[in-house]
mmCIF file of C-alpha atoms in Angstrom:
data_model
loop_
_atom_site.group_PDB
_atom_site.id
_atom_site.type_symbol
_atom_site.label_atom_id
_atom_site.label_comp_id
_atom_site.label_asym_id
_atom_site.label_seq_id
_atom_site.Cartn_x
_atom_site.Cartn_y
_atom_site.Cartn_z
ATOM 1 C CA GLY L 23 -12.490 -14.724 -6.063
ATOM 2 C CA ALA L 24 -8.792 -15.383 -6.193
ATOM 3 C CA GLY L 25 -7.801 -11.759 -5.839
ATOM 4 C CA VAL L 26 -9.126 -8.293 -5.157
ATOM 5 C CA SER L 27 -11.134 -7.099 -8.114
ATOM 6 C CA GLN L 28 -11.736 -3.435 -8.894
ATOM 7 C CA SER L 29 -13.988 -1.903 -11.509
ATOM 8 C CA PRO L 30 -13.857 -0.080 -13.741
ATOM 9 C CA SER L 31 -10.140 -0.301 -14.458
ATOM 10 C CA ASN L 32 -10.255 3.090 -16.146
ATOM 11 C CA LYS L 33 -12.764 5.914 -15.829
ATOM 12 C CA VAL L 34 -12.787 9.252 -17.590
ATOM 13 C CA THR L 35 -15.366 11.706 -16.312
ATOM 14 C CA GLU L 36 -16.225 15.336 -16.747
ATOM 15 C CA LYS L 37 -15.606 17.787 -13.946
ATOM 16 C CA GLY L 38 -18.666 18.068 -11.739
ATOM 17 C CA LYS L 39 -19.986 14.574 -12.411
ATOM 18 C CA ASP L 40 -20.343 11.884 -9.757
ATOM 19 C CA VAL L 41 -18.435 8.595 -10.004
ATOM 20 C CA GLU L 42 -18.668 5.249 -8.245
ATOM 21 C CA LEU L 43 -15.716 2.932 -7.883
ATOM 22 C CA ARG L 44 -16.230 -0.698 -6.906
ATOM 23 C CA CYS L 45 -14.078 -3.133 -4.964
ATOM 24 C CA ASP L 46 -14.664 -6.869 -4.605
ATOM 25 C CA PRO L 47 -12.376 -8.173 -1.836
ATOM 26 C CA ILE L 48 -11.093 -11.683 -1.453
ATOM 27 C CA SER L 49 -13.853 -13.918 -0.155
ATOM 28 C CA GLY L 50 -13.714 -14.175 3.628
ATOM 29 C CA HIS L 51 -11.544 -11.108 4.139
ATOM 30 C CA THR L 52 -13.174 -8.989 6.829
ATOM 31 C CA ALA L 53 -11.004 -5.880 6.491
ATOM 32 C CA LEU L 54 -11.074 -3.634 3.429
ATOM 33 C CA TYR L 55 -8.992 -0.530 2.713
ATOM 34 C CA TRP L 56 -9.127 2.270 0.154
ATOM 35 C CA TYR L 57 -6.052 4.237 -0.912
ATOM 36 C CA ARG L 58 -5.379 6.657 -3.730
ATOM 37 C CA GLN L 59 -2.197 7.392 -5.600
ATOM 38 C CA SER L 60 -1.724 10.562 -7.606
ATOM 39 C CA LEU L 61 0.751 10.545 -10.481
ATOM 40 C CA GLY L 62 4.282 10.077 -9.169
ATOM 41 C CA GLN L 63 3.173 10.151 -5.546
ATOM 42 C CA GLY L 64 2.967 7.620 -2.745
ATOM 43 C CA LEU L 65 -0.153 5.931 -1.478
ATOM 44 C CA GLU L 66 -2.605 8.078 0.474
ATOM 45 C CA PHE L 67 -4.907 6.277 2.918
ATOM 46 C CA LEU L 68 -8.592 7.113 2.529
ATOM 47 C CA ILE L 69 -10.741 4.783 4.643
ATOM 48 C CA TYR L 70 -10.919 1.264 5.981
ATOM 49 C CA PHE L 71 -13.760 -1.090 6.869
ATOM 50 C CA GLN L 72 -14.016 -3.858 9.408
ATOM 51 C CA GLY L 73 -17.063 -5.770 8.284
ATOM 52 C CA ASN L 74 -19.585 -3.143 7.236
ATOM 53 C CA SER L 75 -18.449 -0.450 9.650
ATOM 54 C CA ALA L 76 -15.789 2.178 9.000
ATOM 55 C CA PRO L 77 -13.909 2.951 12.223
ATOM 56 C CA ASP L 78 -11.442 5.259 10.472
ATOM 57 C CA LYS L 79 -12.639 7.792 7.894
ATOM 58 C CA SER L 80 -9.853 10.222 8.641
ATOM 59 C CA GLY L 81 -8.290 9.982 5.225
ATOM 60 C CA LEU L 82 -11.280 11.062 3.168
ATOM 61 C CA PRO L 83 -10.138 14.368 1.595
ATOM 62 C CA SER L 84 -13.499 16.131 1.690
ATOM 63 C CA ASP L 85 -17.211 15.588 2.181
ATOM 64 C CA ARG L 86 -17.479 14.893 -1.553
ATOM 65 C CA PHE L 87 -15.957 11.495 -0.817
ATOM 66 C CA SER L 88 -17.959 8.694 0.770
ATOM 67 C CA ALA L 89 -17.712 4.937 0.949
ATOM 68 C CA GLU L 90 -19.879 2.069 1.993
ATOM 69 C CA ARG L 91 -19.603 -1.657 2.338
ATOM 70 C CA THR L 92 -22.527 -4.032 2.281
ATOM 71 C CA GLY L 93 -22.791 -7.643 3.363
ATOM 72 C CA GLY L 94 -19.228 -7.529 4.622
ATOM 73 C CA SER L 95 -18.095 -7.867 1.027
ATOM 74 C CA VAL L 96 -18.333 -5.390 -1.858
ATOM 75 C CA SER L 97 -17.375 -1.782 -1.216
ATOM 76 C CA THR L 98 -18.186 1.319 -3.229
ATOM 77 C CA LEU L 99 -16.246 4.567 -3.117
ATOM 78 C CA THR L 100 -18.299 7.521 -4.370
ATOM 79 C CA ILE L 101 -16.898 10.860 -5.383
ATOM 80 C CA GLN L 102 -19.460 13.604 -5.914
ATOM 81 C CA ARG L 103 -18.934 16.695 -8.069
ATOM 82 C CA THR L 104 -15.539 15.493 -9.226
ATOM 83 C CA GLN L 105 -12.665 17.945 -9.536
ATOM 84 C CA GLN L 106 -9.488 17.687 -11.564
ATOM 85 C CA GLU L 107 -7.427 17.146 -8.426
ATOM 86 C CA ASP L 108 -9.388 13.928 -7.857
ATOM 87 C CA SER L 109 -7.579 12.387 -10.820
ATOM 88 C CA ALA L 110 -5.567 9.469 -9.436
ATOM 89 C CA VAL L 111 -5.393 5.702 -9.209
ATOM 90 C CA TYR L 112 -7.751 4.460 -6.513
ATOM 91 C CA LEU L 113 -6.533 1.241 -4.920
ATOM 92 C CA CYS L 114 -8.466 -1.193 -2.791
ATOM 93 C CA ALA L 115 -6.947 -3.832 -0.505
ATOM 94 C CA SER L 116 -8.362 -6.504 1.753
ATOM 95 C CA SER L 117 -6.972 -8.609 4.549
ATOM 96 C CA LEU L 118 -8.244 -11.620 6.418
ATOM 97 C CA ARG L 119 -8.684 -9.627 9.599
ATOM 98 C CA MET L 120 -8.090 -6.166 10.913
ATOM 99 C CA GLY L 121 -4.485 -5.467 11.794
ATOM 100 C CA ASP L 122 -3.146 -8.208 9.542
ATOM 101 C CA ALA L 123 -0.459 -5.931 8.127
ATOM 102 C CA TYR L 124 1.430 -8.653 6.305
ATOM 103 C CA GLY L 125 -1.710 -9.923 4.694
ATOM 104 C CA TYR L 126 -2.828 -6.970 2.595
ATOM 105 C CA THR L 127 -3.781 -7.971 -0.948
ATOM 106 C CA PHE L 128 -4.213 -5.057 -3.313
ATOM 107 C CA GLY L 129 -6.270 -4.840 -6.462
ATOM 108 C CA SER L 130 -4.922 -3.317 -9.652
ATOM 109 C CA GLY L 131 -6.786 -0.099 -9.060
ATOM 110 C CA THR L 132 -9.149 2.216 -10.914
ATOM 111 C CA ARG L 133 -7.471 4.986 -12.881
ATOM 112 C CA LEU L 134 -9.737 8.024 -12.628
ATOM 113 C CA THR L 135 -9.238 10.950 -14.960
ATOM 114 C CA VAL L 136 -11.325 14.077 -14.485
ATOM 115 C CA VAL L 137 -11.373 16.314 -17.548
ATOM 116 C CA ASP S 2 3.706 11.173 9.217
ATOM 117 C CA ALA S 3 5.979 8.501 7.829
ATOM 118 C CA LYS S 4 8.173 6.895 10.470
ATOM 119 C CA THR S 5 10.769 5.678 8.001
ATOM 120 C CA THR S 6 13.426 7.222 5.776
ATOM 121 C CA GLN S 7 14.478 5.626 2.496
ATOM 122 C CA PRO S 8 16.676 6.815 -0.374
ATOM 123 C CA PRO S 9 14.474 7.989 -3.267
ATOM 124 C CA SER S 10 16.197 5.818 -5.856
ATOM 125 C CA MET S 11 18.767 3.068 -6.357
ATOM 126 C CA ASP S 12 20.237 1.142 -9.261
ATOM 127 C CA CYS S 13 21.364 -2.467 -9.347
ATOM 128 C CA ALA S 14 22.852 -4.710 -12.027
ATOM 129 C CA GLU S 15 20.868 -7.760 -13.033
ATOM 130 C CA GLY S 16 22.041 -10.845 -11.161
ATOM 131 C CA ARG S 17 23.643 -8.874 -8.369
ATOM 132 C CA ALA S 18 22.289 -8.422 -4.870
ATOM 133 C CA ALA S 19 20.106 -5.389 -4.261
ATOM 134 C CA ASN S 20 20.415 -3.951 -0.750
ATOM 135 C CA LEU S 21 17.706 -1.443 0.123
ATOM 136 C CA PRO S 22 18.212 0.501 3.357
ATOM 137 C CA CYS S 23 15.600 1.915 5.685
ATOM 138 C CA ASN S 24 16.011 4.101 8.740
ATOM 139 C CA HIS S 25 13.407 3.903 11.509
ATOM 140 C CA SER S 26 15.146 5.487 14.477
ATOM 141 C CA THR S 27 11.922 6.130 16.418
ATOM 142 C CA ILE S 28 10.621 2.565 16.175
ATOM 143 C CA SER S 29 8.838 1.333 19.314
ATOM 144 C CA GLY S 30 9.388 -2.012 20.975
ATOM 145 C CA ASN S 31 6.133 -3.473 19.697
ATOM 146 C CA GLU S 32 6.470 -2.257 16.118
ATOM 147 C CA TYR S 33 7.340 -4.522 13.242
ATOM 148 C CA VAL S 34 9.147 -3.598 10.034
ATOM 149 C CA TYR S 35 7.193 -4.450 6.867
ATOM 150 C CA TRP S 36 8.319 -4.275 3.272
ATOM 151 C CA TYR S 37 6.020 -3.956 0.292
ATOM 152 C CA ARG S 38 6.819 -3.264 -3.338
ATOM 153 C CA GLN S 39 4.845 -1.766 -6.197
ATOM 154 C CA ILE S 40 5.620 -2.721 -9.737
ATOM 155 C CA HIS S 41 4.518 -0.174 -12.328
ATOM 156 C CA SER S 42 0.753 -0.054 -12.873
ATOM 157 C CA GLN S 43 0.064 -2.666 -10.201
ATOM 158 C CA GLY S 44 -1.058 -2.549 -6.574
ATOM 159 C CA PRO S 45 1.549 -2.978 -3.814
ATOM 160 C CA GLN S 46 2.678 -6.505 -2.956
ATOM 161 C CA TYR S 47 3.775 -7.768 0.468
ATOM 162 C CA ILE S 48 7.393 -8.964 0.603
ATOM 163 C CA ILE S 49 8.476 -9.684 4.167
ATOM 164 C CA HIS S 50 8.268 -8.450 7.746
ATOM 165 C CA GLY S 51 10.196 -8.832 11.006
ATOM 166 C CA LEU S 52 10.465 -7.688 14.596
ATOM 167 C CA LYS S 53 14.096 -8.064 15.661
ATOM 168 C CA ASN S 54 15.448 -11.276 14.190
ATOM 169 C CA ASN S 55 16.618 -11.520 10.609
ATOM 170 C CA GLU S 56 14.033 -13.052 8.325
ATOM 171 C CA THR S 57 14.219 -14.830 4.981
ATOM 172 C CA ASN S 58 11.583 -16.078 2.572
ATOM 173 C CA GLU S 59 11.432 -17.021 -1.079
ATOM 174 C CA MET S 60 11.413 -13.375 -2.145
ATOM 175 C CA ALA S 61 13.966 -11.642 0.053
ATOM 176 C CA SER S 62 15.899 -11.370 3.295
ATOM 177 C CA LEU S 63 15.396 -8.748 5.974
ATOM 178 C CA ILE S 64 18.303 -7.711 8.167
ATOM 179 C CA ILE S 65 17.407 -5.638 11.233
ATOM 180 C CA THR S 66 20.158 -3.984 13.268
ATOM 181 C CA GLU S 67 20.517 -4.926 16.904
ATOM 182 C CA ASP S 68 19.223 -1.519 18.059
ATOM 183 C CA ARG S 69 16.340 -1.876 15.542
ATOM 184 C CA LYS S 70 16.870 1.661 14.293
ATOM 185 C CA SER S 71 17.505 0.552 10.741
ATOM 186 C CA SER S 72 17.040 -2.397 8.442
ATOM 187 C CA THR S 73 18.033 -3.625 5.000
ATOM 188 C CA LEU S 74 15.969 -5.538 2.485
ATOM 189 C CA ILE S 75 18.109 -7.838 0.377
ATOM 190 C CA LEU S 76 17.119 -9.226 -2.999
ATOM 191 C CA PRO S 77 19.911 -11.783 -3.458
ATOM 192 C CA HIS S 78 19.869 -12.050 -7.252
ATOM 193 C CA ALA S 79 17.971 -9.126 -8.718
ATOM 194 C CA THR S 80 16.136 -9.574 -12.011
ATOM 195 C CA LEU S 81 14.629 -7.020 -14.365
ATOM 196 C CA ARG S 82 11.210 -7.910 -12.931
ATOM 197 C CA ASP S 83 12.345 -6.643 -9.530
ATOM 198 C CA THR S 84 12.291 -3.067 -10.861
ATOM 199 C CA ALA S 85 9.711 -1.418 -8.600
ATOM 200 C CA VAL S 86 9.157 1.059 -5.780
ATOM 201 C CA TYR S 87 9.985 -0.557 -2.431
ATOM 202 C CA TYR S 88 8.233 0.672 0.704
ATOM 203 C CA CYS S 89 9.501 0.189 4.251
ATOM 204 C CA ILE S 90 6.754 0.551 6.861
ATOM 205 C CA VAL S 91 6.783 0.275 10.646
ATOM 206 C CA ARG S 92 3.644 -0.594 12.513
ATOM 207 C CA ALA S 93 2.504 -2.318 15.650
ATOM 208 C CA ALA S 94 1.232 -5.804 14.992
ATOM 209 C CA GLN S 95 -1.734 -5.233 17.263
ATOM 210 C CA GLY S 96 -3.311 -2.334 19.018
ATOM 211 C CA GLY S 97 -1.951 0.363 16.775
ATOM 212 C CA SER S 98 -3.428 2.140 13.844
ATOM 213 C CA GLU S 99 -5.001 -0.385 11.563
ATOM 214 C CA LYS S 100 -3.915 1.268 8.375
ATOM 215 C CA LEU S 101 -0.564 0.905 6.656
ATOM 216 C CA VAL S 102 1.064 4.287 6.111
ATOM 217 C CA PHE S 103 3.150 4.319 2.956
ATOM 218 C CA GLY S 104 5.972 6.823 2.501
ATOM 219 C CA LYS S 105 7.588 7.650 -0.830
ATOM 220 C CA GLY S 106 9.685 4.483 -0.931
ATOM 221 C CA THR S 107 12.797 3.685 -2.947
ATOM 222 C CA LYS S 108 12.563 3.328 -6.697
ATOM 223 C CA LEU S 109 14.830 0.400 -7.553
ATOM 224 C CA THR S 110 15.918 0.076 -11.162
ATOM 225 C CA VAL S 111 17.528 -3.222 -12.145
ATOM 226 C CA ASN S 112 19.694 -2.735 -15.219
ATOM 227 C CA PRO S 113 20.623 -5.433 -17.744
#
């Protein structure tokens, strides 16, 4: 597609439930990044993919968070047993190749609210 | 840890130039300066980047001091739509960490 697409745009879930967030990168972009942004805060790096592999998972806050990417395209971020502190906007970005720092294209994000 | 220091907020009158400073005193020789901005409720958007020479594109100009320890992003004729958080990031073009590390940025408010 023309841009990075994320779904759902908004998600309200009950504490303790699992959620899946989806990211469709720009076609042909090999690198994909997940960030989150809590209310009034800056962007926090979570994980990035080069193709289907994730060389850097250092930003995942806990083992409740996991992500995968299949076919070098769509990525899913899964949060298990959600907690209120997980409430944030989750942003996905893609770039043509790894290290292409001027070429990040971000999606509009998924706003997650845990009640 | 963020390698840059930016003022938390700035104001600018519509139609005037907005000059956003950034300090990066520990920048390495192979690190570039990148600027992104985030308009409310949207994902960040790339603006411009440079190594040591001044750069200009259709969105902005980037002025980097000769010692490369600081830079200024210039929006020559700010509009209300330029109200956003502006992030200054330093990163090696190749061989460094592959992720962009965003600090808190500068919240620019363009006033009518």
